[in-house]
Short mmCIF file of C-alpha atoms in Angstrom, two decimals:
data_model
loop_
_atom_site.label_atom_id
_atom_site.label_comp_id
_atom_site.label_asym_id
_atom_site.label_seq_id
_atom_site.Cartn_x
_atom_site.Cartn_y
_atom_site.Cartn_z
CA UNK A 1 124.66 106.36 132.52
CA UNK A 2 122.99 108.59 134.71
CA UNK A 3 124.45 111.65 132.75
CA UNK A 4 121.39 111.48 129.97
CA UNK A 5 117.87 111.85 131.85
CA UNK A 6 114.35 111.19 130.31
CA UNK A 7 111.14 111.64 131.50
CA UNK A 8 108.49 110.59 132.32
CA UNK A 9 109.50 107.13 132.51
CA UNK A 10 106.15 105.89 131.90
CA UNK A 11 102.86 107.31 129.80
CA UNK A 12 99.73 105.83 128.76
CA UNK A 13 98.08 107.50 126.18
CA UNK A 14 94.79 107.04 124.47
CA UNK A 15 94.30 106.53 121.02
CA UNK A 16 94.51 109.48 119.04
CA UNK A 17 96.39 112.11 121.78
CA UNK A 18 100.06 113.33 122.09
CA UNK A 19 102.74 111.97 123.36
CA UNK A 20 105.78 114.40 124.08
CA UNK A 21 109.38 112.34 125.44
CA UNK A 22 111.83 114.27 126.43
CA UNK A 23 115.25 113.97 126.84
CA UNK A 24 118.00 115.92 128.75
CA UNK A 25 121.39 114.81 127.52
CA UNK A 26 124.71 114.66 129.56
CA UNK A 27 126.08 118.52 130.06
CA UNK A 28 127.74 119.91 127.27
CA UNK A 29 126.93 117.51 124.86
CA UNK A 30 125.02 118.42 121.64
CA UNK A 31 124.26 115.28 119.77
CA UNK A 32 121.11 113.52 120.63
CA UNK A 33 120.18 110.38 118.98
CA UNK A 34 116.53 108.62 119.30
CA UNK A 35 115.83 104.98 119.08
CA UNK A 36 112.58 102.67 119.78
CA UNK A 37 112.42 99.09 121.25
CA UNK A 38 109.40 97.35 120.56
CA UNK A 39 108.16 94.82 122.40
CA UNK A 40 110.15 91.53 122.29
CA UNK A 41 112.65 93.13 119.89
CA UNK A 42 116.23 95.23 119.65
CA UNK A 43 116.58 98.58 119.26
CA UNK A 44 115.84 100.74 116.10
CA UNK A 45 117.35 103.92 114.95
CA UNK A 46 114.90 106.67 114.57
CA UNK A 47 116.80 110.24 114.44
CA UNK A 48 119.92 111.84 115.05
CA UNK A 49 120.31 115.66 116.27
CA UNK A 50 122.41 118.48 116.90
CA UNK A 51 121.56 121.68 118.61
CA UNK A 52 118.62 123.34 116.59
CA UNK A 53 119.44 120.78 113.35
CA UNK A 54 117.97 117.26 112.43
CA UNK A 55 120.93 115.38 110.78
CA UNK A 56 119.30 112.07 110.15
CA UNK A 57 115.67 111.13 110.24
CA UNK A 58 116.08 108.26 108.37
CA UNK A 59 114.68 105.67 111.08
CA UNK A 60 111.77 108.03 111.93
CA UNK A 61 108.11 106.92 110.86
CA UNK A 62 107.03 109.63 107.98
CA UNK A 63 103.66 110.61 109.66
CA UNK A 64 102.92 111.41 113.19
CA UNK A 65 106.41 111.38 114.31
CA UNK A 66 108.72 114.27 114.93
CA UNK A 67 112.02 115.17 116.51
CA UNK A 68 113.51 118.50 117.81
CA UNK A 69 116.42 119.71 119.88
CA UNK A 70 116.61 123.40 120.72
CA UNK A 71 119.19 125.88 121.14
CA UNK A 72 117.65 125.97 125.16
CA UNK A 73 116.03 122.87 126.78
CA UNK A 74 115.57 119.58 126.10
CA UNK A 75 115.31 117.30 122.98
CA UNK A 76 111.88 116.68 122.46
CA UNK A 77 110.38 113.22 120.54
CA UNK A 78 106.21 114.18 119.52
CA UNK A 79 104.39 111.33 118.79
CA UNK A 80 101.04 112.86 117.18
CA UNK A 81 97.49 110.66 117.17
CA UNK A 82 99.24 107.65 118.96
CA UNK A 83 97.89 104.29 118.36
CA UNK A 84 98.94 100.96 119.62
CA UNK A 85 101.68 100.19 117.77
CA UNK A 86 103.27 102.83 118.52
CA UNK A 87 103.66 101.47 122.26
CA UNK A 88 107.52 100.87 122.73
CA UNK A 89 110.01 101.62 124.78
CA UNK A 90 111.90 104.99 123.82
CA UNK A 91 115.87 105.57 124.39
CA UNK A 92 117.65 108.47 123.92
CA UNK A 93 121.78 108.83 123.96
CA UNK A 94 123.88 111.60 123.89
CA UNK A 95 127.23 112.55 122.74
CA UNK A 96 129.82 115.48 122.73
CA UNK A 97 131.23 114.90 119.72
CA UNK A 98 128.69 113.85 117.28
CA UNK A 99 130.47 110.39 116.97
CA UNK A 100 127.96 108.07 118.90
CA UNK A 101 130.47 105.60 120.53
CA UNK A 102 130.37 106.35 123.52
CA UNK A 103 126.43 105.18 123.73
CA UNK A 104 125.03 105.74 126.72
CA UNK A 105 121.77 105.63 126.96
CA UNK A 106 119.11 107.46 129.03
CA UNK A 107 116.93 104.45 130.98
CA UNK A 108 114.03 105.02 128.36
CA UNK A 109 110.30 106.37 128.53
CA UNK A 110 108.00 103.09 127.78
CA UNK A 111 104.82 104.80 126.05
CA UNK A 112 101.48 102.91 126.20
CA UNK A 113 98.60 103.51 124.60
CA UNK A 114 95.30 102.01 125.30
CA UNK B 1 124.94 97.55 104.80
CA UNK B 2 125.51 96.53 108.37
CA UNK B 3 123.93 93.88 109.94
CA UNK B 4 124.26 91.82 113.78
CA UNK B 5 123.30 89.09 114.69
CA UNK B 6 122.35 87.38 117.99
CA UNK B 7 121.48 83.72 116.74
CA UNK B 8 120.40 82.57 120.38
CA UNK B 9 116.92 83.80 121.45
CA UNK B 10 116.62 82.52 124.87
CA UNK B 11 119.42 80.76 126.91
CA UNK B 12 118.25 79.12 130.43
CA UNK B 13 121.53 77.74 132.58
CA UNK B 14 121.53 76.83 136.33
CA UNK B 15 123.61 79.24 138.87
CA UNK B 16 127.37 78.78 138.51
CA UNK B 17 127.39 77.29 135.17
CA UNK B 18 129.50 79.15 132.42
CA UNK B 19 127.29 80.57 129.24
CA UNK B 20 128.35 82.38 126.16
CA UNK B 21 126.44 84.80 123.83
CA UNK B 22 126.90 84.83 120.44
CA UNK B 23 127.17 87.77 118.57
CA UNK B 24 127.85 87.98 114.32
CA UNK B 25 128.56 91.43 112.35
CA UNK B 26 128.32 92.35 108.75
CA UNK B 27 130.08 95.41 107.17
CA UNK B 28 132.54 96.33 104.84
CA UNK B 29 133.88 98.76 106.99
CA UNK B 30 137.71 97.99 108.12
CA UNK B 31 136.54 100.98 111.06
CA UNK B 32 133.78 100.14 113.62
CA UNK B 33 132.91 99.72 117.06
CA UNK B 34 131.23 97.03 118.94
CA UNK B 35 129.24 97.20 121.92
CA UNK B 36 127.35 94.81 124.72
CA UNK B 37 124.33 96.35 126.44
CA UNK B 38 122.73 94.20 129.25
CA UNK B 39 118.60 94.81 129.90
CA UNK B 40 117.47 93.81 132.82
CA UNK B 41 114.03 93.41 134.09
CA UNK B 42 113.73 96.90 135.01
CA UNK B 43 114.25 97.66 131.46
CA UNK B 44 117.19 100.07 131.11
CA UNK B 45 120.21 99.96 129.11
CA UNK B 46 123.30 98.95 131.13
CA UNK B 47 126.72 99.66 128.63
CA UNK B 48 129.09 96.55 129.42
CA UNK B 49 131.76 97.13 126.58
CA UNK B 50 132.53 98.70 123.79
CA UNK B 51 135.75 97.37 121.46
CA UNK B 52 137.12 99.09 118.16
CA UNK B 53 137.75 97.37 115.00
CA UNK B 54 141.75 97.50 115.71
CA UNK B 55 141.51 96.35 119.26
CA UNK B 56 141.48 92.42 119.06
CA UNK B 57 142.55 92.04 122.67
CA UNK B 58 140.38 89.87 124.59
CA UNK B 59 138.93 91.28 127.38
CA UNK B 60 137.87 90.22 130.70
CA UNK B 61 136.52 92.08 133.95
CA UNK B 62 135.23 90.28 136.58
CA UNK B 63 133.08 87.48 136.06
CA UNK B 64 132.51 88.89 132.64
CA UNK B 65 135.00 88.73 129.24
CA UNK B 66 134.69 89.01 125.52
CA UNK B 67 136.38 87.20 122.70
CA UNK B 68 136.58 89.77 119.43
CA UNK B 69 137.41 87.78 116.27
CA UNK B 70 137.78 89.59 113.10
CA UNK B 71 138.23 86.39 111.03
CA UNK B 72 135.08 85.19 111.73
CA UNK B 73 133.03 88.55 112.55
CA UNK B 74 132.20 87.73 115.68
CA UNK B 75 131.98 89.39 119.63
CA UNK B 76 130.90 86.50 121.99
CA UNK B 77 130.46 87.41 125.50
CA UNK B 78 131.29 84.95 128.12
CA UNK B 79 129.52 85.29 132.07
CA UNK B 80 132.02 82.74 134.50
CA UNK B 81 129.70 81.68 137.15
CA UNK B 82 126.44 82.80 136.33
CA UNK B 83 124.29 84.53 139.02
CA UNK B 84 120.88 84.98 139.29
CA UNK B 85 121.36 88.87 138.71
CA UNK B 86 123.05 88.10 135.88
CA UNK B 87 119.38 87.51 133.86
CA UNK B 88 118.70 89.80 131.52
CA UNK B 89 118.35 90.41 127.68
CA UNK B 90 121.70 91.42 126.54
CA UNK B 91 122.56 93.21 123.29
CA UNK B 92 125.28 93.27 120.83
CA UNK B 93 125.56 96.52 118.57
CA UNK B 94 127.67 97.99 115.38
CA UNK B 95 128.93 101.52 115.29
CA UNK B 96 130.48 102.32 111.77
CA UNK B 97 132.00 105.81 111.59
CA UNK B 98 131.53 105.74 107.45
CA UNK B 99 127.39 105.55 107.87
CA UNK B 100 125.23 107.47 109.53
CA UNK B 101 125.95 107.73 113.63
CA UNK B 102 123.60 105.42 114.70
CA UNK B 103 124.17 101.73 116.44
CA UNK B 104 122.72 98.78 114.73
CA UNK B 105 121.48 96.50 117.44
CA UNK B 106 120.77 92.43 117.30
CA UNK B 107 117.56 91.32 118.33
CA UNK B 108 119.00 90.54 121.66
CA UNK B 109 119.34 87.10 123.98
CA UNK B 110 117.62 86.70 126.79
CA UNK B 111 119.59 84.86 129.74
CA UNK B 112 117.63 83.23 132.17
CA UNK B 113 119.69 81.65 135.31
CA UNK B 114 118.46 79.28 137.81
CA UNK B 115 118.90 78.98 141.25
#
């Protein structure tokens, strides 16, 4: 659905630097939800979101990894001292309601690090 | 605790030929939703279809349908004709309302068609 954008589509990263993903949801909609594909695998739940509020980090990596979604502005996924396995493809979906069936997805940001 | 799965890794038919995917859910939930995602090379997420838990109508649209089956757990997506477009890694996924609001996603099939 073209209604949920994310950029950049692509980033390399070297070991040990940032990586910010970001992730403009459809308009009016204020549920954000985060997942990770690794390579040659499904999709993985990382983090759920409303406006300004973190409902579920329960798929989120304890270290390194964090999630936001501001009153203003995109939601925002911070990788912190990448290394290679954290290479994956990232998807973001949006909702309006906070009940994630209608599931589209943004086309992903594929993060590389080298 | 909710579970799909997508038995078939790889699949390989030639053009025209019929092929089904195989999808199997776990959960105790009597509410849910099911989806099929298609990934092409290009890597996004396409949404096919998404079906509730009450809904056992089969579906078809186009060249595409799905066969829901609560007695055996199972969402198995049917392509009539294959094309060469239609390769791609294709996903089945579980929505329960009672857990948190995430999809649980098989580990997907990847369709291969032949000219």
């Amino acid at each position: 659905n073209a209604g949920v954008m994310q950029n950049p589509r692509h980033l390399v990263r070297r070991r040990g630097q940032e990586a910010r993903l970001r992730c403009s949801p459809v308009k009016g909609h204020s549920h954000v939800y985060w997942y990770r594909q690794l390579p040659e695998e499904g999709l993985k739940f990382m983090v759920y979101l409303q406006k300004e509020n973190i409902i579920d980090e329960s798929g989120m990596p304890k270290e390194r990894f964090s999630a936001e979604f501001p009153k203003e502005g995109p939601s925002i996924l911070r990788i912190q001292q990448v290394v290679r396995g954290d290479s994956a493809a990232y998807f973001c979906a949006s909702s309006a309601t906070g009940e994630n069936t209608e599931a589209f997805f943004g086309q992903g940001t594929r993060l590389t690090v080298v | 605790a909710q579970k799909v799965t997508q038995a078939q890794t790889e699949i390989s038919v030639v053009e025209k030929e019929d092929v089904t995917l195989d999808c199997v859910y776990e959960t105790r939930d009597t509410t849910y939703y099911l989806f099929w995602y298609k990934q092409p090379p290009s890597g996004e997420l396409v949404f096919l279809i998404r079906r509730n838990s009450f809904d056992e109508q089969n579906e078809i649209s186009g060249r595409y349908s799905w066969n829901f089956q609560k007695s055996t757990s199972s969402f198995n997506f049917t392509i009539t004709a294959s094309q060469v477009v239609d390769s791609a890694v294709y996903f089945c996924a579980l929505y329960l309302r009672s857990s948190a609001r995430q999809l649980t996603f098989g580990s997907g099939t990847q369709l291969t068609v032949l000219p």
